PDB file of C-alpha atoms in Angstrom:
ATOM      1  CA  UNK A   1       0.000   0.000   0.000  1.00 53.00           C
ATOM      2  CA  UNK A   2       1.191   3.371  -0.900  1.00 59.00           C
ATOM      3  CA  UNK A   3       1.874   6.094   1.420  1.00 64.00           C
ATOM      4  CA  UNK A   4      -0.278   8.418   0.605  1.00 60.00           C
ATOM      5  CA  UNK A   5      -2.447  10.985   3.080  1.00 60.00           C
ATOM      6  CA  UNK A   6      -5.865  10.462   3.809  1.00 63.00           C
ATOM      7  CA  UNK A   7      -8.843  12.905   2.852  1.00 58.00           C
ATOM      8  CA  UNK A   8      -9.556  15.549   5.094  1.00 59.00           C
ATOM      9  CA  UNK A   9     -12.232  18.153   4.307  1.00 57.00           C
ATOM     10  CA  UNK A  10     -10.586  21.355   2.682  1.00 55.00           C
ATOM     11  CA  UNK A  11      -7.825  19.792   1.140  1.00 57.00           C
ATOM     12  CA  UNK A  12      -8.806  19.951  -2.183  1.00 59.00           C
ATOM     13  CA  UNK A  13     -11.227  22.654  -1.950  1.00 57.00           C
ATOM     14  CA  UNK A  14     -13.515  24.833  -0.149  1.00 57.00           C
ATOM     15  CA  UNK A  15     -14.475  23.141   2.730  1.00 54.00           C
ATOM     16  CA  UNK A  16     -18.273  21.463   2.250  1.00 52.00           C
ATOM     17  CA  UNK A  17     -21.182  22.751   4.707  1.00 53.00           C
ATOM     18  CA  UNK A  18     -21.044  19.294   6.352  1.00 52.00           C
ATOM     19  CA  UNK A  19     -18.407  17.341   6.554  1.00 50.00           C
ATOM     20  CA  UNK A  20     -18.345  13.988   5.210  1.00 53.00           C
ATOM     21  CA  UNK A  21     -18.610  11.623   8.614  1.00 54.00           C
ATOM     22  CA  UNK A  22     -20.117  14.136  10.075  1.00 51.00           C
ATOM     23  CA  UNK A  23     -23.802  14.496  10.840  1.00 53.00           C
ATOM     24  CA  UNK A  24     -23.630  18.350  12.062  1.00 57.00           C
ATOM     25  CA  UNK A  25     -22.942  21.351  10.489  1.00 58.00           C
ATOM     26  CA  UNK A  26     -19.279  22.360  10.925  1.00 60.00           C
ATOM     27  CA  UNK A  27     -18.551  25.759  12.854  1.00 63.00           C
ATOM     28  CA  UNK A  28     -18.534  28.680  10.959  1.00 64.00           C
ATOM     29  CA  UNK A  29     -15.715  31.186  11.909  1.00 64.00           C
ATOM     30  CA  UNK A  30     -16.946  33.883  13.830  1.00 65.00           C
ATOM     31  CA  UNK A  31     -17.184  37.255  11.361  1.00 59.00           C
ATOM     32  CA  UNK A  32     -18.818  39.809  12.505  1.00 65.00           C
ATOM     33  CA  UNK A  33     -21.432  41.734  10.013  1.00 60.00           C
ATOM     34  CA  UNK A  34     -20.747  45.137   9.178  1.00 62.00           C
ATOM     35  CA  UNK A  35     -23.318  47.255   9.705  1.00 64.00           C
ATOM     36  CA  UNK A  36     -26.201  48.251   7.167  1.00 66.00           C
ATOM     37  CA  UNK A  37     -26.377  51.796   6.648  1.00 64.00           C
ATOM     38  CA  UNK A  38     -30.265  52.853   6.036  1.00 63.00           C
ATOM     39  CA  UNK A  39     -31.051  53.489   2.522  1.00 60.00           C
ATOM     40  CA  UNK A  40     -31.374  56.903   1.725  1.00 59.00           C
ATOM     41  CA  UNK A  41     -33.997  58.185  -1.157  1.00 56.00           C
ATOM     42  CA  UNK A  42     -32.411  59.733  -4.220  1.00 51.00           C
ATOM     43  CA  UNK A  43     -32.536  62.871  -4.772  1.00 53.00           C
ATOM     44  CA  UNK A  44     -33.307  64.340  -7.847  1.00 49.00           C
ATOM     45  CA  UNK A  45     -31.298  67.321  -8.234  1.00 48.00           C
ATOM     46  CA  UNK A  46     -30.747  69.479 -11.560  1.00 42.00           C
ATOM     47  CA  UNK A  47     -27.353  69.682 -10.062  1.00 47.00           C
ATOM     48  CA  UNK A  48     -26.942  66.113  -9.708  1.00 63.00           C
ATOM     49  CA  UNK A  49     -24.816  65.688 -12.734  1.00 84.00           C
ATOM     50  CA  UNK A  50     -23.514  67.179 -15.900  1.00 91.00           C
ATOM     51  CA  UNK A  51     -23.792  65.779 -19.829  1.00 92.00           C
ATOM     52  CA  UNK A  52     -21.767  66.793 -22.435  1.00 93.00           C
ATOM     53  CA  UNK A  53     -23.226  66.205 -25.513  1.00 92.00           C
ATOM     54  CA  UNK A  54     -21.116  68.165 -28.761  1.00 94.00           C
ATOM     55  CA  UNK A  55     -23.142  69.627 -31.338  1.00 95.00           C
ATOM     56  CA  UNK A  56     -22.978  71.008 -34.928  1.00 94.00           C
ATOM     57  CA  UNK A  57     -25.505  73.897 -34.706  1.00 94.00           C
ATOM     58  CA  UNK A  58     -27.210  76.461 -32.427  1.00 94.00           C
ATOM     59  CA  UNK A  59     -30.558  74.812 -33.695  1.00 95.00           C
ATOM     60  CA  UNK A  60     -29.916  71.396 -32.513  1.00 94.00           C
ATOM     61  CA  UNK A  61     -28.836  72.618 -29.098  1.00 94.00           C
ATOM     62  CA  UNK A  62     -31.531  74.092 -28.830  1.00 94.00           C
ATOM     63  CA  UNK A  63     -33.670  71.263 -29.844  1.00 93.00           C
ATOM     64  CA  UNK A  64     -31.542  68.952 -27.163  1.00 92.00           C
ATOM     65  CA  UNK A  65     -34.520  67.504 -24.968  1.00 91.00           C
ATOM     66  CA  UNK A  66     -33.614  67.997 -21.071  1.00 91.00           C
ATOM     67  CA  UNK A  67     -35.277  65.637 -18.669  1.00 90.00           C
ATOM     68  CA  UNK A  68     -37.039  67.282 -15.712  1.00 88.00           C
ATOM     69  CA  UNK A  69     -34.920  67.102 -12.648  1.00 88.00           C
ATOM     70  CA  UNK A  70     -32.561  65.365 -14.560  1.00 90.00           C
ATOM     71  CA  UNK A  71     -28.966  66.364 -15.205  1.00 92.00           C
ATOM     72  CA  UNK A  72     -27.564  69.175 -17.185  1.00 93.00           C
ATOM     73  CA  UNK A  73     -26.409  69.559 -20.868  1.00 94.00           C
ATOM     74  CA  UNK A  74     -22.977  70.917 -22.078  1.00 94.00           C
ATOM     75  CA  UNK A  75     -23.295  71.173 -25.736  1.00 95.00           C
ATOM     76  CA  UNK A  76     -19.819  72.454 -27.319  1.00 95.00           C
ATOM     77  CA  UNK A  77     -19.916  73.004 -30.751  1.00 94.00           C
ATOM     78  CA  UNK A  78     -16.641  73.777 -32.204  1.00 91.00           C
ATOM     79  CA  UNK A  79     -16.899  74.409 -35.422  1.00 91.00           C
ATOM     80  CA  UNK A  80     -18.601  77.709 -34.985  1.00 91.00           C
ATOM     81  CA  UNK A  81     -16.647  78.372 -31.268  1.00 91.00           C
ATOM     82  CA  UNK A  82     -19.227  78.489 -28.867  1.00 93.00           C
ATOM     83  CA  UNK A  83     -20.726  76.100 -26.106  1.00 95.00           C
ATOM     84  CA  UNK A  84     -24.132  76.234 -25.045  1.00 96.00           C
ATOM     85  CA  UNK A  85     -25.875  75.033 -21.551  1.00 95.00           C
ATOM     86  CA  UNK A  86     -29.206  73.649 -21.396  1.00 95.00           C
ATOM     87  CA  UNK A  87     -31.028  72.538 -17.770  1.00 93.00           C
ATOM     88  CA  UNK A  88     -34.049  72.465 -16.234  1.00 92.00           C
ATOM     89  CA  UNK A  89     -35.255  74.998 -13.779  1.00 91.00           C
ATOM     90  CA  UNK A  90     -36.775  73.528 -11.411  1.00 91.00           C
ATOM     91  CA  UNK A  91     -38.873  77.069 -10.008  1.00 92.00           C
ATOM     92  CA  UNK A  92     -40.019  77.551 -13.254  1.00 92.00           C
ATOM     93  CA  UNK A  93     -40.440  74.193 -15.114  1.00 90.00           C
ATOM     94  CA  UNK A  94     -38.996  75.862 -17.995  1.00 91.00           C
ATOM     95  CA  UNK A  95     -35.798  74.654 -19.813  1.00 92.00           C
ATOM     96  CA  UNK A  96     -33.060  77.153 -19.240  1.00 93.00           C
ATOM     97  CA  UNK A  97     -30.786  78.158 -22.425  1.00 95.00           C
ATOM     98  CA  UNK A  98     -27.203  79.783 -22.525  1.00 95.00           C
ATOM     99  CA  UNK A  99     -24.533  80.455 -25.118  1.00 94.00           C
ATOM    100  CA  UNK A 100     -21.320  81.140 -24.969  1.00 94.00           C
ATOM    101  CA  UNK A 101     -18.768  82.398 -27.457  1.00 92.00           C
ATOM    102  CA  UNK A 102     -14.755  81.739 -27.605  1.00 85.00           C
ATOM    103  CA  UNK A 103     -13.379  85.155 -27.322  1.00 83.00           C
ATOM    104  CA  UNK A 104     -10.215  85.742 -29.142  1.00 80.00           C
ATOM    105  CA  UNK A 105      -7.661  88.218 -27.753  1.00 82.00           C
ATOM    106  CA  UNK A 106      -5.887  89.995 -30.090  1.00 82.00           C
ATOM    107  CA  UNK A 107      -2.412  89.581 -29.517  1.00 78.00           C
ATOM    108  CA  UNK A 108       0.279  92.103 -28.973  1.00 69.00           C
ATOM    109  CA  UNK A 109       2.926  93.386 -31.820  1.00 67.00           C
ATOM    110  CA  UNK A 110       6.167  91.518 -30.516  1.00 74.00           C
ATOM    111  CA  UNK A 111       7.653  95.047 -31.733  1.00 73.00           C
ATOM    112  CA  UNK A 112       6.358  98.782 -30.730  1.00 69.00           C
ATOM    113  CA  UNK A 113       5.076  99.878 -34.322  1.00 71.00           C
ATOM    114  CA  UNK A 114       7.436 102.714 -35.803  1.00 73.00           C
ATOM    115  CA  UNK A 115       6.242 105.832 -36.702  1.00 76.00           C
ATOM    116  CA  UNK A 116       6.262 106.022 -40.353  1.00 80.00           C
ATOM    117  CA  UNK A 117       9.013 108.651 -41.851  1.00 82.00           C
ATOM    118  CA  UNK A 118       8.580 110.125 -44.912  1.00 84.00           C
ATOM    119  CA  UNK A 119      12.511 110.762 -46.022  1.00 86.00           C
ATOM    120  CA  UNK A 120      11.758 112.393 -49.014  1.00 86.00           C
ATOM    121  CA  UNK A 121       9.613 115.572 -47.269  1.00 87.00           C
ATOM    122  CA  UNK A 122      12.222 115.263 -44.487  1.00 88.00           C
ATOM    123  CA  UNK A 123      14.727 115.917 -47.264  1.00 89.00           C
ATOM    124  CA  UNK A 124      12.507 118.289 -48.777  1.00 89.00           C
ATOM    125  CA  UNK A 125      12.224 120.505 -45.790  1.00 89.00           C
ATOM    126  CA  UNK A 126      16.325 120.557 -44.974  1.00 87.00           C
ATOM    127  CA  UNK A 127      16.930 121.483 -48.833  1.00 90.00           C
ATOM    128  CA  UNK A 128      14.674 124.877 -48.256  1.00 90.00           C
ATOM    129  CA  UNK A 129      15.813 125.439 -45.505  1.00 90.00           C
ATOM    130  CA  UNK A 130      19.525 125.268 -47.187  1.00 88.00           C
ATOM    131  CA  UNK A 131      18.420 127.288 -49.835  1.00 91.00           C
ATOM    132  CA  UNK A 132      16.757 130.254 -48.249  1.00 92.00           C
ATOM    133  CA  UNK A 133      20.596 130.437 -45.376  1.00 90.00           C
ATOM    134  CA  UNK A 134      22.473 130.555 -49.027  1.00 91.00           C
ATOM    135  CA  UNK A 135      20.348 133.413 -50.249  1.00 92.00           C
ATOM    136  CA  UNK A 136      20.662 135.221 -47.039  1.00 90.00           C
ATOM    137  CA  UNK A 137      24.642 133.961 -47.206  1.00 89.00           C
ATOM    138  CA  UNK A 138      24.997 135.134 -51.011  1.00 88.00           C
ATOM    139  CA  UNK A 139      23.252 138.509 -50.266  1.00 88.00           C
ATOM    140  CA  UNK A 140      25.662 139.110 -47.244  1.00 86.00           C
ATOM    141  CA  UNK A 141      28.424 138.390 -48.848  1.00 85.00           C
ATOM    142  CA  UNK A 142      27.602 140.836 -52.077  1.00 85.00           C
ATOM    143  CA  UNK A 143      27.296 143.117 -48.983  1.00 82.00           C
ATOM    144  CA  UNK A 144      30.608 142.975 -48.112  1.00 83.00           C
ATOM    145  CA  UNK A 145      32.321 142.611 -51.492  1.00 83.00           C
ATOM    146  CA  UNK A 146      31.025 145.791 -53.054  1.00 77.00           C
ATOM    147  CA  UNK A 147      32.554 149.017 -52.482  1.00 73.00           C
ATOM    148  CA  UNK A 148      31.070 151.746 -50.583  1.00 67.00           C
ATOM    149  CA  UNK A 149      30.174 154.385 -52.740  1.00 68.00           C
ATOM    150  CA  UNK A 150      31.881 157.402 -51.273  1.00 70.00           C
ATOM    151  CA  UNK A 151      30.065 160.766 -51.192  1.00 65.00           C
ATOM    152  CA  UNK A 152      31.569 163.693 -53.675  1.00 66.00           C
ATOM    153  CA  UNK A 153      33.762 166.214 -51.347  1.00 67.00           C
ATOM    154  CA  UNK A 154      31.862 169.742 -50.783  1.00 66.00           C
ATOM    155  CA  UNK A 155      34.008 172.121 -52.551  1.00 66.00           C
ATOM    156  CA  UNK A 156      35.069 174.846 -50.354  1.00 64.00           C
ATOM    157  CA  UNK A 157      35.180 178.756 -50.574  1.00 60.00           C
ATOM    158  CA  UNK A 158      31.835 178.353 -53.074  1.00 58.00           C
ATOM    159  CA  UNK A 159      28.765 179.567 -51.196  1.00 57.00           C
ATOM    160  CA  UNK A 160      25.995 180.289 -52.853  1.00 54.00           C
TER     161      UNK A 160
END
């Protein structure tokens, strides 16, 4: 005979309910139960919960069906940049609509703009300016390069 070990409950398995000489249930281990916790009701709250639900037009958001006391709809619709919010108001029993629209900031020149010059009336300007100093110049100088014209003695001892 081999040596092998005899069959005890749980050996190969769970152990069964009864055991198998045994007429009596076998003790179960002593678990305590943790405690039930009284069921609450639901409450159905608008704010209960959100939905988001993408659309492709402002008419079909608007068509979006909200279910009373149910949850809120977030309706993006990103081809035309705006999102929309449907829910139910509960003090009114009226379905409450909102749009929004992505705003776009302009940005910022990376560079202060420059004044625009205008070189040619800057030139312009200077070149008058140049010409009316070599008048006044040329006429000064014709001043001082021209001899005086001197006055024609009085002749003497002639009275009249």
């Amino acid at each position: 005979m081999a040596n092998y070990p005899m069959y005890q409950p749980g050996m190969y398995g769970p152990q069964p309910m009864y055991g198998p000489y045994m007429a009596q249930p076998m003790p179960q281990p002593n678990v305590q139960q943790p405690m039930q916790q009284p069921v609450q009701p639901m409450q159905n709250n608008a704010a209960s919960g959100i939905v988001c639900a993408p659309v492709t037009s402002r008419e079909e958001a608007v068509a979006t069906r909200v279910e009373a006391f149910g949850p809120s709809y977030i309706m993006p619709d990103i081809g035309h940049g705006m999102v929309y919010f449907k829910r139910f108001n509960e003090k009114t029993a009226l379905a409450d609509f909102e749009e929004y629209k992505k705003v776009v900031q302009e940005e910022a020149p990376e560079q202060p703009q420059q004044p625009v010059i205008d070189i040619a009336s800057i030139i312009g300007a200077f070149q008058g300016r140049f010409d009316t100093m070599e008048r006044k110049v040329d006429a000064l100088a014709d001043a001082l390069t021209k001899p005086v014209a001197k006055a024609a003695p009085a002749k003497s001892g002639t009275r009249r």
